[in-house]
Tab-separated table of C-alpha atoms in Angstrom:
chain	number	residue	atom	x	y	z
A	1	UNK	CA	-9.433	-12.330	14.308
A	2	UNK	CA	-9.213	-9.469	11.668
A	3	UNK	CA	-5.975	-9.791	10.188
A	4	UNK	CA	-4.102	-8.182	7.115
A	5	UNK	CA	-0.781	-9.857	6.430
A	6	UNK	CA	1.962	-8.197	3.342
A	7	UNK	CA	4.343	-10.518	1.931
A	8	UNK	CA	6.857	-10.082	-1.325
A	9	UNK	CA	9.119	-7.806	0.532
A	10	UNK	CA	12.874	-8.235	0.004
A	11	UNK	CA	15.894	-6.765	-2.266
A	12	UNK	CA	15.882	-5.686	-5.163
A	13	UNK	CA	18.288	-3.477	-7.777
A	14	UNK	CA	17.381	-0.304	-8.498
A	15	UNK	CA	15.306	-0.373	-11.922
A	16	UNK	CA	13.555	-3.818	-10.559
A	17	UNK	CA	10.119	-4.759	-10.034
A	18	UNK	CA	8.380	-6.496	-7.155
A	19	UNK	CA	5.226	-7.585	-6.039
A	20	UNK	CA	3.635	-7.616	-2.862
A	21	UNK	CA	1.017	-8.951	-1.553
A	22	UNK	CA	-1.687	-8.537	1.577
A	23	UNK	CA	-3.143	-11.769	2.411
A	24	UNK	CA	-6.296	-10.419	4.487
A	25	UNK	CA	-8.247	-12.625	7.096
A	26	UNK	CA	-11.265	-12.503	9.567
A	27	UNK	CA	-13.524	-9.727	7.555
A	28	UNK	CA	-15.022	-9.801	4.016
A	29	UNK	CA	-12.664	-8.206	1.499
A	30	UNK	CA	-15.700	-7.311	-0.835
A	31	UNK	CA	-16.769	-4.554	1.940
A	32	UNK	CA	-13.146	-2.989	1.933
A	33	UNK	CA	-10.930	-0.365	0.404
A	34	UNK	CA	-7.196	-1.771	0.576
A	35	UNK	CA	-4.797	1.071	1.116
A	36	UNK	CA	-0.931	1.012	0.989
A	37	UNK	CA	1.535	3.017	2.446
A	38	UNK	CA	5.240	2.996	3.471
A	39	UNK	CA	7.488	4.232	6.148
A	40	UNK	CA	11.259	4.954	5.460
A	41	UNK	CA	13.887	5.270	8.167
A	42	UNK	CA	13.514	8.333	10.246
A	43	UNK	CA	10.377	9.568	8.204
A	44	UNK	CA	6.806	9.478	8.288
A	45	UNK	CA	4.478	7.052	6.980
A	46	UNK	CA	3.251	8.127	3.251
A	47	UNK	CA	-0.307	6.427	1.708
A	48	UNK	CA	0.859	5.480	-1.860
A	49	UNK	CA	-2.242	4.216	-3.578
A	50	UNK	CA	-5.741	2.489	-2.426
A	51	UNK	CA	-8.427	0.426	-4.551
A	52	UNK	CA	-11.876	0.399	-3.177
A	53	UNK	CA	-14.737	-1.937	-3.436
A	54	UNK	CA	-15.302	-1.349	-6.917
A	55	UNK	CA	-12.418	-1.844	-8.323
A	56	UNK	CA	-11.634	2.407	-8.296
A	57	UNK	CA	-7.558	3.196	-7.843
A	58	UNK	CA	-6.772	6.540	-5.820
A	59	UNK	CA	-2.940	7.464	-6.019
A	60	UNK	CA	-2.041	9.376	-2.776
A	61	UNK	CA	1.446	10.228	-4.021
A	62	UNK	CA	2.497	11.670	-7.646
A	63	UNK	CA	5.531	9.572	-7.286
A	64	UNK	CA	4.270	6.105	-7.877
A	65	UNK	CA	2.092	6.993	-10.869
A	66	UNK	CA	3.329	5.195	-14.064
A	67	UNK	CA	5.323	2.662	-11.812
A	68	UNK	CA	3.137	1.170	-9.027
A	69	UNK	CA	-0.321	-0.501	-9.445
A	70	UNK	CA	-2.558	-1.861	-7.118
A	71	UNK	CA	-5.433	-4.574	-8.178
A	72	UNK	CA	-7.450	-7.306	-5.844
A	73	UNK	CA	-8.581	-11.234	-6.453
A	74	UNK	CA	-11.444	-11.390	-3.802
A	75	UNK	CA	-11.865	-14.795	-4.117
A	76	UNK	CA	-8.123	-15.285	-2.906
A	77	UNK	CA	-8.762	-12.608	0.022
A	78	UNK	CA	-5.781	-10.972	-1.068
A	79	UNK	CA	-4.712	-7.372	-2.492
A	80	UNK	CA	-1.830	-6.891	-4.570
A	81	UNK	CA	1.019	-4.252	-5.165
A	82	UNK	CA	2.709	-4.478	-8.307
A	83	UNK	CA	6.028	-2.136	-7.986
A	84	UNK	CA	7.833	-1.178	-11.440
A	85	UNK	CA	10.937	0.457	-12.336
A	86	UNK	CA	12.054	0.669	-8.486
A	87	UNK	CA	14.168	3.656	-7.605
A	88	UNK	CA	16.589	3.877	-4.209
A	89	UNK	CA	14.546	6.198	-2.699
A	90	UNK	CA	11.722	3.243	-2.864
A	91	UNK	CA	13.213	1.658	-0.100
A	92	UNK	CA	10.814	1.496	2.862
A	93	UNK	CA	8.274	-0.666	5.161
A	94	UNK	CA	5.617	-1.188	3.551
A	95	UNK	CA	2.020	-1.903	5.062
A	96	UNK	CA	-1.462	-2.371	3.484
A	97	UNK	CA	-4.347	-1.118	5.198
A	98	UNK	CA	-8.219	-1.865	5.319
A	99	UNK	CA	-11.122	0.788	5.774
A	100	UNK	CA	-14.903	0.292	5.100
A	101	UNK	CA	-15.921	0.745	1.384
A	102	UNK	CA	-13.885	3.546	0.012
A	103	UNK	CA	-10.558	4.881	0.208
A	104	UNK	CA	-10.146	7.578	2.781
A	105	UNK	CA	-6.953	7.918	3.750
A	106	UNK	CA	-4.270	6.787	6.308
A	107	UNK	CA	-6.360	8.655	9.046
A	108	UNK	CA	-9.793	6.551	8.813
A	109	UNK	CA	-8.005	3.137	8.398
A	110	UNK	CA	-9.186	0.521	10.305
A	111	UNK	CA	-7.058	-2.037	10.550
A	112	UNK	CA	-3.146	-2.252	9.924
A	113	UNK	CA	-0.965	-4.790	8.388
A	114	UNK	CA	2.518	-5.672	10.170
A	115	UNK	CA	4.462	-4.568	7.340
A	116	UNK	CA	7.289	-5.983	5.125
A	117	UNK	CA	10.617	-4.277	4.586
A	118	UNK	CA	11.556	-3.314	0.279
A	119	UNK	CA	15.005	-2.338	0.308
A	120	UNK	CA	16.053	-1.109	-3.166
A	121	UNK	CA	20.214	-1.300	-4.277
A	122	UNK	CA	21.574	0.860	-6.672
């Protein structure tokens, strides 16, 4: 059963850091670009960054440059979001994603994570 499962979420003060994390199961992470993206109340959902099979980072919004990074640990099965210098406006679900080698975007994903909620005080 292909399964992608984010932990990490929680509260945290405005100018706080968190990391997440998206424990993935049934598939072969080497094969797999590991999006993320978020979902505030009443808005759509946004793709923040991605890291594909070879280790390449795409940032999908200008935003999270300078404060969010993204890295993997095959071997664990698990991708990583390491959030910086977290603003109010942070506060969202957030899901990781898988799709097939490279990072496409949110439209050619292939399989979802359940999300976890990052709400952000100031």
């Amino acid at each position: 059963q292909v399964q992608l499962v984010e932990s990490g979420g929680g509260l945290v003060q405005a100018g706080g850091s968190l990391r997440l994390s998206c424990a993935v199961s049934g598939f072969t992470l080497d094969y797999y670009a590991i999006g993320w993206y978020r979902q505030a109340p009443g808005k759509e959902r946004v793709g923040l960054l991605c890291i594909s099979t070879n280790d390449a980072i795409s940032y999908y919004l200008n935003s999270v440059k300078g404060r969010f990074t993204i890295s993997r640990d095959n071997a664990k099965n698990t991708v990583y979001l390491q959030m910086n210098s977290l603003k109010p406006e942070d506060a969202a679900v957030y899901y990781c994603a898988a799709q097939r080698h490279n990072c496409r975007g949110g439209d050619a994903v292939d399989k979802w994570g359940q999300g976890t909620l990052i709400t952000v005080s100031s």
